[in-house]
Coordinates of N, CA and C and ligand atoms in Angstrom, one line a residue:
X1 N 6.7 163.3 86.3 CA 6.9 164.8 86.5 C 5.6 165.5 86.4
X2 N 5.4 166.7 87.3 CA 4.3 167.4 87.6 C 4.7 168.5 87.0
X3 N 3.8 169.3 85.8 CA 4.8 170.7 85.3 C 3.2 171.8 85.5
X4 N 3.5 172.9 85.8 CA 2.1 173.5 85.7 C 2.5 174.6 84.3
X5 N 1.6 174.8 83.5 CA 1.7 175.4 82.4 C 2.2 176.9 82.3
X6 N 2.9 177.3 81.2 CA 3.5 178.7 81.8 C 3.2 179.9 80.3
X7 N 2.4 180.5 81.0 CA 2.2 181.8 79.4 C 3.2 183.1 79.6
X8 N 4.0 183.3 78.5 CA 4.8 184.0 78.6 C 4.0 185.6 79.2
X9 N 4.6 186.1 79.9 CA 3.4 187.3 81.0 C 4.2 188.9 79.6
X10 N 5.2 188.4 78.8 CA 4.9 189.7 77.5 C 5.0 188.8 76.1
X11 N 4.8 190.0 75.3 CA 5.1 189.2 74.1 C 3.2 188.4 73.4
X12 N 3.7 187.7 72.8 CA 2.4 186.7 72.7 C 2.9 185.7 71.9
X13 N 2.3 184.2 72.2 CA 3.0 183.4 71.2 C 1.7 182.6 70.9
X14 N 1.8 182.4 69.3 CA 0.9 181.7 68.4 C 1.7 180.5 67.7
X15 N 0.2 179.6 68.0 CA 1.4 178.5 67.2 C 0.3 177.9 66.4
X16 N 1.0 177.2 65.1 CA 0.1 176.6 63.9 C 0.0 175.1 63.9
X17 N -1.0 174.4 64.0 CA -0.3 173.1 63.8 C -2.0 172.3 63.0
X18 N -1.3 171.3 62.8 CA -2.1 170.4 61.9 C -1.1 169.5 61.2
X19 N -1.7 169.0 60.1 CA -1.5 167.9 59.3 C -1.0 168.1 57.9
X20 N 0.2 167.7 57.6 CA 0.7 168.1 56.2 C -0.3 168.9 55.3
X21 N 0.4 169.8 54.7 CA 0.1 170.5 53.7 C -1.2 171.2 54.0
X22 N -1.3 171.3 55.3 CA -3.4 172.3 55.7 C -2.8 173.2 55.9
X23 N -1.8 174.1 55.3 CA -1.9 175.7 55.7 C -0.7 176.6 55.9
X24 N -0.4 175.7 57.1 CA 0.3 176.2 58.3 C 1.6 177.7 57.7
X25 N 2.3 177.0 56.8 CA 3.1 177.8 56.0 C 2.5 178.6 55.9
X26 N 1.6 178.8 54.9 CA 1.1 179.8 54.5 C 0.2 181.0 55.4
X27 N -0.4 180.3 56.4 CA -0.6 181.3 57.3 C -0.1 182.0 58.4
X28 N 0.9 181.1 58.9 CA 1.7 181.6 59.6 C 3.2 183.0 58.8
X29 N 2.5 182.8 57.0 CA 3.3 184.1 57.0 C 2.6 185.2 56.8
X30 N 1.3 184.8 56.4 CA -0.1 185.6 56.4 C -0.2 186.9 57.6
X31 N 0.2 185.8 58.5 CA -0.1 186.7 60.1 C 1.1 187.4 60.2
X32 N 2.1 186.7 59.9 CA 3.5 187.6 60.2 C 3.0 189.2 59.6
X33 N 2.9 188.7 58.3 CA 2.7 190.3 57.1 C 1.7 190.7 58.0
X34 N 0.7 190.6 58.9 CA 0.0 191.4 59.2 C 0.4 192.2 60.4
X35 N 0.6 191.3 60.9 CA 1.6 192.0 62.5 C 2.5 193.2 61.8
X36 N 3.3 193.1 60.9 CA 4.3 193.8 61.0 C 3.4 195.1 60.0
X37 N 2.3 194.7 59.7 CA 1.7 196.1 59.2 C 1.0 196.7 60.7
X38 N 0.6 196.1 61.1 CA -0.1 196.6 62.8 C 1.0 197.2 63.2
X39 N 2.2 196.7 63.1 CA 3.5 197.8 64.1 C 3.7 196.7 64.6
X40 N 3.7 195.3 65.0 CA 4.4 194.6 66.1 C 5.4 194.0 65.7
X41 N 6.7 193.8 66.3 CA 7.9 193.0 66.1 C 7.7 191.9 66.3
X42 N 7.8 191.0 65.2 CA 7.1 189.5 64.7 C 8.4 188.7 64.8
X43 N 8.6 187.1 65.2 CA 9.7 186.7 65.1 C 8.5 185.0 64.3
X44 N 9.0 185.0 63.2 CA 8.0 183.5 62.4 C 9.7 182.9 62.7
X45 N 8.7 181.6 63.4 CA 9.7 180.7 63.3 C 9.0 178.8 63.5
X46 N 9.6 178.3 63.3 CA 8.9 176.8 62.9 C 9.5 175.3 63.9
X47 N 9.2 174.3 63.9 CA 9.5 173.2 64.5 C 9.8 172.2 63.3
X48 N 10.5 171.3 63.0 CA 11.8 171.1 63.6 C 12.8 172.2 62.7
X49 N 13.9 172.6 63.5 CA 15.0 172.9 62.7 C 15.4 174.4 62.5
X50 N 14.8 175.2 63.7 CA 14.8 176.9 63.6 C 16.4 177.1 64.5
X51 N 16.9 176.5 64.7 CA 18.5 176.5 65.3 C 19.5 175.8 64.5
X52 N 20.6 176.0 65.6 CA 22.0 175.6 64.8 C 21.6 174.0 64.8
X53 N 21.4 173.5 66.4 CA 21.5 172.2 66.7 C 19.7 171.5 65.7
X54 N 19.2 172.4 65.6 CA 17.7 172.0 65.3 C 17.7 171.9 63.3
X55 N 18.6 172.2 62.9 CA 18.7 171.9 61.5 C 19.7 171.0 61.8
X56 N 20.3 170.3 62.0 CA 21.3 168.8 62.3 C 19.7 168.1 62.7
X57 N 19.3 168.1 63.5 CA 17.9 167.8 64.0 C 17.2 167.3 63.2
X58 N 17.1 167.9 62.8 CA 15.9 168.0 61.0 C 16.1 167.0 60.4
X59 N 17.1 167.0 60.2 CA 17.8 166.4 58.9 C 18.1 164.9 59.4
X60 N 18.2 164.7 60.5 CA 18.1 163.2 60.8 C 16.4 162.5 61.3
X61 N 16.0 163.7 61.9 CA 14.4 163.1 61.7 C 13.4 162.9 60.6
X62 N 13.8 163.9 59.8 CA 12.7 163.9 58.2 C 13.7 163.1 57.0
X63 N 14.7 162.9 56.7 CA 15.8 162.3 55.6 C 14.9 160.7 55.7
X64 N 14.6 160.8 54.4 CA 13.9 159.2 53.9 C 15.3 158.1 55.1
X65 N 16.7 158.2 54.3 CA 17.9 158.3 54.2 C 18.1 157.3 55.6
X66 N 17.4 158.2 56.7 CA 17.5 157.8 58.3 C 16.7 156.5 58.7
X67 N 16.0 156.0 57.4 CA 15.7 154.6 57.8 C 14.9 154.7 58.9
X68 N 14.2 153.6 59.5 CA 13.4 152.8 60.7 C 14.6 153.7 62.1
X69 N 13.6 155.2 63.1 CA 14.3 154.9 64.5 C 13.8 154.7 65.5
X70 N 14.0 154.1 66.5 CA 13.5 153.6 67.8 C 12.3 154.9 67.9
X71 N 11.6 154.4 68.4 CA 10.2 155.4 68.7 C 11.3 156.8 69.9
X72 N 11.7 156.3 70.8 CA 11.6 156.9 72.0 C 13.1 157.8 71.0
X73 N 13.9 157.3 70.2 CA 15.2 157.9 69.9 C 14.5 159.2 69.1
X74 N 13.1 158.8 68.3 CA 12.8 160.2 67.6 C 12.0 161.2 68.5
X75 N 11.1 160.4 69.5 CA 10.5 161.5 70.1 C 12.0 162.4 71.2
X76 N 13.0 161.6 71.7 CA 14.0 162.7 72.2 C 14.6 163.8 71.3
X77 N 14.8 163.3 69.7 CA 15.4 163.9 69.3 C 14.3 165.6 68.9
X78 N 13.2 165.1 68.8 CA 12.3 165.7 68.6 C 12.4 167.4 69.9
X79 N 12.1 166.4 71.1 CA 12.6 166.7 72.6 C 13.8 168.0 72.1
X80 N 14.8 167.5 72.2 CA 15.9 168.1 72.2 C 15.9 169.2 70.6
X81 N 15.1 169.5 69.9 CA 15.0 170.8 69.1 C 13.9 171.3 69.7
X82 N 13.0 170.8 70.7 CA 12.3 172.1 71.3 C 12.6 172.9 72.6
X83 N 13.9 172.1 73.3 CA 14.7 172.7 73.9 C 15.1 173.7 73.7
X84 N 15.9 173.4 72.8 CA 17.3 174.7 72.2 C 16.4 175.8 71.6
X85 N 15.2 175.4 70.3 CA 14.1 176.4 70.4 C 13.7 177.3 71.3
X86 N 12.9 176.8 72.3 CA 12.4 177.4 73.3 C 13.6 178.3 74.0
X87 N 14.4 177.7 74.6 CA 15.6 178.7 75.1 C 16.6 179.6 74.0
X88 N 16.2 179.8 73.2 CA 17.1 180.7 72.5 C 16.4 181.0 71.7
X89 N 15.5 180.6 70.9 CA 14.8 182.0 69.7 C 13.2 182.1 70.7
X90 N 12.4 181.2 71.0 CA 11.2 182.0 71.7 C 11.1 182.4 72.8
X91 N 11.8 182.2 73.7 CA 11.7 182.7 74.6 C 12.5 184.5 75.0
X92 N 13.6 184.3 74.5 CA 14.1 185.8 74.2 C 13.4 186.4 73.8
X93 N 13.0 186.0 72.4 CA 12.4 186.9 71.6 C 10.2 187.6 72.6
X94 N 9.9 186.5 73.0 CA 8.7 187.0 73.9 C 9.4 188.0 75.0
X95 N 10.2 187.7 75.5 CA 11.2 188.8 77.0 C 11.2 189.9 75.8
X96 N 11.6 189.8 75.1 CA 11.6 191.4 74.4 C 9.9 192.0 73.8
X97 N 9.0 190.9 73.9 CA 8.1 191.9 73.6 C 7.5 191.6 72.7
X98 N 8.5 190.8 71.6 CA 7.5 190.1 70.0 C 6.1 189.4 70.3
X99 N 5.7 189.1 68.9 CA 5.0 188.2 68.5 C 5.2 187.4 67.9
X100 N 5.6 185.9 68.9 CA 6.3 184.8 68.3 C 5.1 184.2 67.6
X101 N 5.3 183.4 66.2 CA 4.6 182.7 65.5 C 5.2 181.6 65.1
X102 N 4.9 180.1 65.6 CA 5.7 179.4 65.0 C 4.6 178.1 64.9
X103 N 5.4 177.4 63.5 CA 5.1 176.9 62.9 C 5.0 175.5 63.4
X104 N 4.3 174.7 63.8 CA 4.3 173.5 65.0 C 5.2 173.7 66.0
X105 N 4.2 173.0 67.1 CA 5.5 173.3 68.3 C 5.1 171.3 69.2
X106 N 4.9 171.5 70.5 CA 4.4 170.6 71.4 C 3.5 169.5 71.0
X107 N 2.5 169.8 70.2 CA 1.2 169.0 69.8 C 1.4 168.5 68.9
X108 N 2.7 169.0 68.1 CA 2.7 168.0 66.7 C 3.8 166.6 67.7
X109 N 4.5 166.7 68.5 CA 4.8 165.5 69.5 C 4.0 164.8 69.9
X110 N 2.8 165.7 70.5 CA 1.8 164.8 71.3 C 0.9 164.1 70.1
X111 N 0.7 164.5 69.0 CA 0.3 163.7 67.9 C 1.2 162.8 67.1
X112 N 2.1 163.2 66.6 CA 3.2 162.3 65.9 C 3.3 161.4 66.3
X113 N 4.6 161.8 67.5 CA 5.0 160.6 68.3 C 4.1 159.9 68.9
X114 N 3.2 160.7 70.0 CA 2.4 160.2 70.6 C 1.0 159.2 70.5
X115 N 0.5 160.2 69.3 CA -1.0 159.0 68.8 C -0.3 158.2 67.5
X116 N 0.4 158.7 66.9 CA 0.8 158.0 65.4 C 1.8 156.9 65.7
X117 N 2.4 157.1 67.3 CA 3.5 156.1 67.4 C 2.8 154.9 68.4
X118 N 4.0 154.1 68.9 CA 3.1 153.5 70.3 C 4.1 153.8 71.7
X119 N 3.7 154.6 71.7 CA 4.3 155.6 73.1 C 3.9 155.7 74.0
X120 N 3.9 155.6 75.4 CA 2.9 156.3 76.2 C 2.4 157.5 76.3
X121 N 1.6 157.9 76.1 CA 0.6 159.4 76.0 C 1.1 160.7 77.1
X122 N 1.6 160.0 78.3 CA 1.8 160.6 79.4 C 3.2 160.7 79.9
X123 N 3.9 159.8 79.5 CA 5.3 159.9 79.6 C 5.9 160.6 78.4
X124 N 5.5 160.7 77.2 CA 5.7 161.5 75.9 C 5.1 162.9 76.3
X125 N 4.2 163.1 76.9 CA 4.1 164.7 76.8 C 5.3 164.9 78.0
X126 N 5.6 164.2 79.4 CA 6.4 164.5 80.3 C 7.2 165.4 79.9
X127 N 7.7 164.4 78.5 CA 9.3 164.7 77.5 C 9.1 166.0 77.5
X128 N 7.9 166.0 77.0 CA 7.7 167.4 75.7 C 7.8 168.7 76.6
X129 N 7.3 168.3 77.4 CA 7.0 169.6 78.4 C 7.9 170.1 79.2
X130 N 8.8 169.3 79.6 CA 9.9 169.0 80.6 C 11.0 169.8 79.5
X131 N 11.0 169.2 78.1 CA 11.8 170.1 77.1 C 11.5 171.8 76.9
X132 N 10.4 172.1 77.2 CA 10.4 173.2 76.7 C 9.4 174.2 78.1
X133 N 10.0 173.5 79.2 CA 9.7 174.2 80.4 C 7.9 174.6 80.5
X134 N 7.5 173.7 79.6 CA 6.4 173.8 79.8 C 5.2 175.1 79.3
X135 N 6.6 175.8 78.5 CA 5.7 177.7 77.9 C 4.8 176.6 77.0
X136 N 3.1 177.6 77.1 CA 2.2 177.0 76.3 C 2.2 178.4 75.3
X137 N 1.6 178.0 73.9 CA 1.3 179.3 73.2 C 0.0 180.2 74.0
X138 N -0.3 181.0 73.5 CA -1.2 182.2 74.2 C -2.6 181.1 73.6
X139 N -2.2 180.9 72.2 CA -2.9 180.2 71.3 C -2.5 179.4 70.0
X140 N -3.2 178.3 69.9 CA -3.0 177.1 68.9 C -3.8 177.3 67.9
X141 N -3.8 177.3 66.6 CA -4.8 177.2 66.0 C -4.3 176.0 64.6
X142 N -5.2 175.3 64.6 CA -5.3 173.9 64.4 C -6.0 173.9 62.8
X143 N -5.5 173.6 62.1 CA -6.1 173.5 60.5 C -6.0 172.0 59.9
X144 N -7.5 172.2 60.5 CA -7.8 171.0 60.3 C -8.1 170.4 58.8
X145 N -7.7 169.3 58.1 CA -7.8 168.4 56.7 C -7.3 167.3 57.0
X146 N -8.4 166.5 55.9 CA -8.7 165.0 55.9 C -7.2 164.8 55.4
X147 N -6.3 163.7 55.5 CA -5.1 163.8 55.5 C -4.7 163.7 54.0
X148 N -5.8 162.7 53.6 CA -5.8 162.3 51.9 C -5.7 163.8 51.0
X149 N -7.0 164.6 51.3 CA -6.6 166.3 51.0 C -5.4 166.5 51.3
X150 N -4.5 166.2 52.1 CA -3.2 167.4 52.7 C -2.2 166.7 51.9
X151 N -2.2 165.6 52.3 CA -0.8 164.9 51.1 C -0.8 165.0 49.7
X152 N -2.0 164.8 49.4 CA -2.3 165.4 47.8 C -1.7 166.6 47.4
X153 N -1.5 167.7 48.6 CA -1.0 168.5 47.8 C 0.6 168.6 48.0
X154 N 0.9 167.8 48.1 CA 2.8 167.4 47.5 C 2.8 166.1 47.3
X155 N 3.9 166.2 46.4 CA 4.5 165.4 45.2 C 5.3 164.4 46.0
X156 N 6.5 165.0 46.7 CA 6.9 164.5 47.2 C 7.2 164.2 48.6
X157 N 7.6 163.0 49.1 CA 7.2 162.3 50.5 C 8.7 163.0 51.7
X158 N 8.3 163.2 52.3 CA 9.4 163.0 53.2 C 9.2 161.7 54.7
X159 N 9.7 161.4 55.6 CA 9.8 160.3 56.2 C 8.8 160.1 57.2
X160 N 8.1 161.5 57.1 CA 6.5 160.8 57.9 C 5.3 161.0 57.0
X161 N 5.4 161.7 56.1 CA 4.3 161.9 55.2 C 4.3 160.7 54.3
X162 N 5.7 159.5 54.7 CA 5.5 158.3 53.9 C 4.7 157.3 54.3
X163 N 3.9 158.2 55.9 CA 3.5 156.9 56.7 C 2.1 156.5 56.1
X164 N 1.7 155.5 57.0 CA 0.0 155.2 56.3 C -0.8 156.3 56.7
X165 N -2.1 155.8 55.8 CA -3.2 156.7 56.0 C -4.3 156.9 57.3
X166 N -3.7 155.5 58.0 CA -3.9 155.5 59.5 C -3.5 156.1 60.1
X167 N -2.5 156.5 60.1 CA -1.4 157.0 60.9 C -1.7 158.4 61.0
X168 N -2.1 159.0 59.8 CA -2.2 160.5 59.7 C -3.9 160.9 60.1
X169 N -4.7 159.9 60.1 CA -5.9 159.7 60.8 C -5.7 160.1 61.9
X170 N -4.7 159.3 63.1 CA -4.7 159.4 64.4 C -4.2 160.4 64.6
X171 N -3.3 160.9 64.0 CA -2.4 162.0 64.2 C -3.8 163.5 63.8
X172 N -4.4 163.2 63.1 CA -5.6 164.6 62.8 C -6.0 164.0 64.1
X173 N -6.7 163.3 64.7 CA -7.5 163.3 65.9 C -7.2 163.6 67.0
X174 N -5.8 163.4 67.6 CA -5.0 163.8 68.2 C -5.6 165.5 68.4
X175 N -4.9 166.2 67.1 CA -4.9 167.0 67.2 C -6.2 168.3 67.5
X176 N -7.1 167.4 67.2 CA -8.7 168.0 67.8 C -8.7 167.8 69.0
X177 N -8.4 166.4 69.6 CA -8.8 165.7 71.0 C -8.4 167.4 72.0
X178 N -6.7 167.7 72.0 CA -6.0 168.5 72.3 C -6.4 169.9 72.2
X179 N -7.4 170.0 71.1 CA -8.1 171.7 71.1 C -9.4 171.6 71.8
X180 N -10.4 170.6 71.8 CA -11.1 170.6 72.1 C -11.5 170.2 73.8
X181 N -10.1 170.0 74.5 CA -10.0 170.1 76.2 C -9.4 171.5 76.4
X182 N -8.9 172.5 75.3 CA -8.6 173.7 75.7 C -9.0 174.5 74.9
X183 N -10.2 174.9 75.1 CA -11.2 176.1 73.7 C -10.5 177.3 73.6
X184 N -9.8 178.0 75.5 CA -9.7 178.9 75.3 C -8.6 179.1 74.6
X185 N -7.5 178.6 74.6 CA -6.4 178.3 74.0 C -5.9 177.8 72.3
X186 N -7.0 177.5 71.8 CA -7.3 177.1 70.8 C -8.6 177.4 69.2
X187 N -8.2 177.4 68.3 CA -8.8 178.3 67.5 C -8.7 176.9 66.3
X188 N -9.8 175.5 65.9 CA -9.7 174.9 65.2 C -10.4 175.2 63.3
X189 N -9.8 175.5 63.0 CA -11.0 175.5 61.2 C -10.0 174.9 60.3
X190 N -11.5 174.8 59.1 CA -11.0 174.0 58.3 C -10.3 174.8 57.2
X191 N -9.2 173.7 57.2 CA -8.3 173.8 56.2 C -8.5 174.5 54.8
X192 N -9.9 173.6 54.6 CA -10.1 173.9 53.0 C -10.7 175.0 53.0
X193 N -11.3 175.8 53.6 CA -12.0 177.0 53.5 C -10.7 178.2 52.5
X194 N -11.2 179.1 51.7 CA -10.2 180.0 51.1 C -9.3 180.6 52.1
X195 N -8.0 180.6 51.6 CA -7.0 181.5 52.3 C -7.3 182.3 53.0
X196 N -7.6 183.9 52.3 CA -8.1 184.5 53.1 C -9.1 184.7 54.2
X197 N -10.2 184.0 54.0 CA -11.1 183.6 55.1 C -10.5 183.1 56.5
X198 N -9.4 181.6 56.1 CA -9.0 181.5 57.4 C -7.8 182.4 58.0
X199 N -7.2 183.2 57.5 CA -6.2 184.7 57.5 C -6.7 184.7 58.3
X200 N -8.3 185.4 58.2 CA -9.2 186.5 58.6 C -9.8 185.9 60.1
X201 N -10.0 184.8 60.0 CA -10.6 184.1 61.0 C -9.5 184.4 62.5
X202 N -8.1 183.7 61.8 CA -7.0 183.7 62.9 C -6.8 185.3 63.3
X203 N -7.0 186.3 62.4 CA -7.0 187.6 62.8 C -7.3 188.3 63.9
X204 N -8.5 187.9 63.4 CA -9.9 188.0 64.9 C -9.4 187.1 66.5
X205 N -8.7 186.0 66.2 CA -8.5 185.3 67.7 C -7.3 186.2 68.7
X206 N -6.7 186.6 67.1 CA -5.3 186.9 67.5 C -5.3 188.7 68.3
X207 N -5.8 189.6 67.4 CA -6.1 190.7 68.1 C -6.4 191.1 69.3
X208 N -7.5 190.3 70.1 CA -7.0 190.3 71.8 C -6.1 190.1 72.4
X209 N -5.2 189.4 72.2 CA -3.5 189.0 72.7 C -2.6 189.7 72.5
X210 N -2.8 190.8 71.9 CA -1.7 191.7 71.1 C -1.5 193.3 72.3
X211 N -2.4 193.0 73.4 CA -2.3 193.9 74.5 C -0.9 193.9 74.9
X212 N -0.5 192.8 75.5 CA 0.9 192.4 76.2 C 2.3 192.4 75.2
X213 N 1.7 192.8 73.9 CA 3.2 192.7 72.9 C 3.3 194.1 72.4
X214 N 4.7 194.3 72.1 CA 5.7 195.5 72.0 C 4.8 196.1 70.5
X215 N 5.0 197.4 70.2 CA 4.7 198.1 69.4 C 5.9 198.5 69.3
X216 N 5.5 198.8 67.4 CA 6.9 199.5 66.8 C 7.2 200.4 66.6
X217 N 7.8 201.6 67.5 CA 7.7 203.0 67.6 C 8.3 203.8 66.6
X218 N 7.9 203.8 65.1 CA 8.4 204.4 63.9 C 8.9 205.7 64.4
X219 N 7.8 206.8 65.1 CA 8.6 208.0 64.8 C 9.7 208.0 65.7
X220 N 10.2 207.2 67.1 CA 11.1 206.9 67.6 C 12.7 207.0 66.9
X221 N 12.4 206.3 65.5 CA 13.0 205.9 64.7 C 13.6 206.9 63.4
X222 N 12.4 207.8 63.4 CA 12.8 209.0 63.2 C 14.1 210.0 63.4
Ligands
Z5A1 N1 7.0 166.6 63.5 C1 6.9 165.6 64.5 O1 6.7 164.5 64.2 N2 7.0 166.0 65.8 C2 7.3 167.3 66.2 O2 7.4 167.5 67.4 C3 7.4 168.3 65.2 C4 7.2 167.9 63.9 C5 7.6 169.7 65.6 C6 7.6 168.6 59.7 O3 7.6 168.7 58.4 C7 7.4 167.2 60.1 O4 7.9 167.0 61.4 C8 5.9 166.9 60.1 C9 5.6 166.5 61.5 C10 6.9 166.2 62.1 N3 5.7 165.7 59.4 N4 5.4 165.4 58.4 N5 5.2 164.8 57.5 P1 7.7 170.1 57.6 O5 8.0 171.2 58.5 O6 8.6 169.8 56.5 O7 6.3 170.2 57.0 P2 4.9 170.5 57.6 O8 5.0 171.2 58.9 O9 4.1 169.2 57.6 O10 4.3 171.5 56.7 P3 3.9 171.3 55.2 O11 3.7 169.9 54.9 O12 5.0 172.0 54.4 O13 2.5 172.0 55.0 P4 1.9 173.3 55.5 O14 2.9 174.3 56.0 O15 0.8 173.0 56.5 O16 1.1 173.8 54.2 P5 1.6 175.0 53.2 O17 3.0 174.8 52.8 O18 1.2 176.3 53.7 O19 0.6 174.7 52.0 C11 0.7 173.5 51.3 C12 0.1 173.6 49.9 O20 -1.3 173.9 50.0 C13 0.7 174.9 49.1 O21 0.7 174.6 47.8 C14 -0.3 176.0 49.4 O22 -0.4 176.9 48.4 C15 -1.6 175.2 49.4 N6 -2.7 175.7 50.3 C16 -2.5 176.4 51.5 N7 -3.6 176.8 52.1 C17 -4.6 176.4 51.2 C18 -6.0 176.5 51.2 N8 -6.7 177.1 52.2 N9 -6.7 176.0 50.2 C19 -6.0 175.4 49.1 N10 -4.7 175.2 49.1 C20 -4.0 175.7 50.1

């Protein structure tokens, strides 16, 4: 399949991705709180499990519980919560104007599944893309840590964070390889730098993109 890439033409969408425990949470609420002090209608939302069918989803891809699944059975299942995602909470929500923020999207596939599994590279993104019609974010921003840093900071494992230290290797490189063939689209720093710094950093990428998204007309409201 041939898909050509599609940027939502309102709205703006930001997406966070990286490697256990570099951030992502925490920033992507960082930016919410800020958006909604700028005036913009913010929708934070995350990969896997922001739906009805995507929390059933969840819960069979991350459960210790779910044991050993077929490579291709997790990258569909994967597939099939960025579907339902994409058509019903990001995509509305950009037609109306927000500023979607969500919490992994596409690239945590093309790294998981893709470099951490043994997949094909090209027929795995087909999936991915083909699932979610191909909307790219406006911008990715990538928080980047050594994986040994990121797992250290939780206790406990869930069913990929159980994997080896290899695995989360390929999966960080992955995720550079993918910013670094798209600069403009992407915003990589490091993880470990203070909180606020990297806030501050994503601030600055994000403020140009905020042309095409809705403002919140308080005195309207009046
Ligand atoms: N997955 C997949 O395989 N394929 C896919 O297509 C998708 C996902 C979409 C989702 O897990 C799992 O699904 C994930 C990939 C796979 N695999 N794993 N493992 P999740 O949603 O449960 O978890 P996560 O996305 O990996 O996020 P996380 O592990 O919860 O981490 P985080 O959101 O990046 O970090 P955080 O919660 O903001 O921060 C972690 C801790 O570090 C916390 O105590 C913070 O206070 C602290 N922190 C945050 N920033 C800093 C800085 N700058 N310095 C020091 N300490 C910090």
């Amino acid at each position: 399949m041939h898909s050509s890439p599609v940027y939502a033409a309102s709205g703006a969408f930001v997406c966070f991705e990286g490697g256990e425990g570099a951030g992502k949470s925490t920033q992507s609420r960082l930016l919410r709180d800020w958006l909604v002090e700028q005036g913009h209608p913010v929708l934070l939302t995350f990969e896997p499990g922001d739906t009805e069918v995507g929390r059933r989803v969840r819960q069979i891809v991350l459960d210790p519980a779910t044991g050993e699944l077929s490579h291709r059975t997790e990258a569909l299942l994967y597939a099939a919560d960025k579907s339902e995602h994409v058509d019903t909470v990001v995509l509305p929500a950009l037609a109306r104007g927000e500023v979607v923020v969500t919490d992994r999207y596409v690239d945590s596939t093309l790294a998981y599944q893709g470099a951490g599994r043994d997949l094909d590279a090209g027929e795995l993104e087909s999936v991915a893309r083909w699932a979610t019609g191909d909307l790219r974010p406006h911008l990715t921003v990538v928080l980047d840590l050594a994986p040994e840093a990121g797992l250290s900071r939780f206790t406990e494992r869930d069913r990929i964070e159980g994997e080896s230290l290899e695995f989360h290797t390929r999966v960080r490189e992955a995720f550079l390889r993918l910013a670094a063939a798209d600069p403009g689209h992407y915003l990589v720093l490091d993880a470990r730098a203070p909180v606020e710094e990297i806030a501050e950093a994503v601030r600055d990428r994000v403020r140009p993109l905020l042309g095409q998204a809705a403002h919140v007309d308080h005195g309207a409201a009046r």
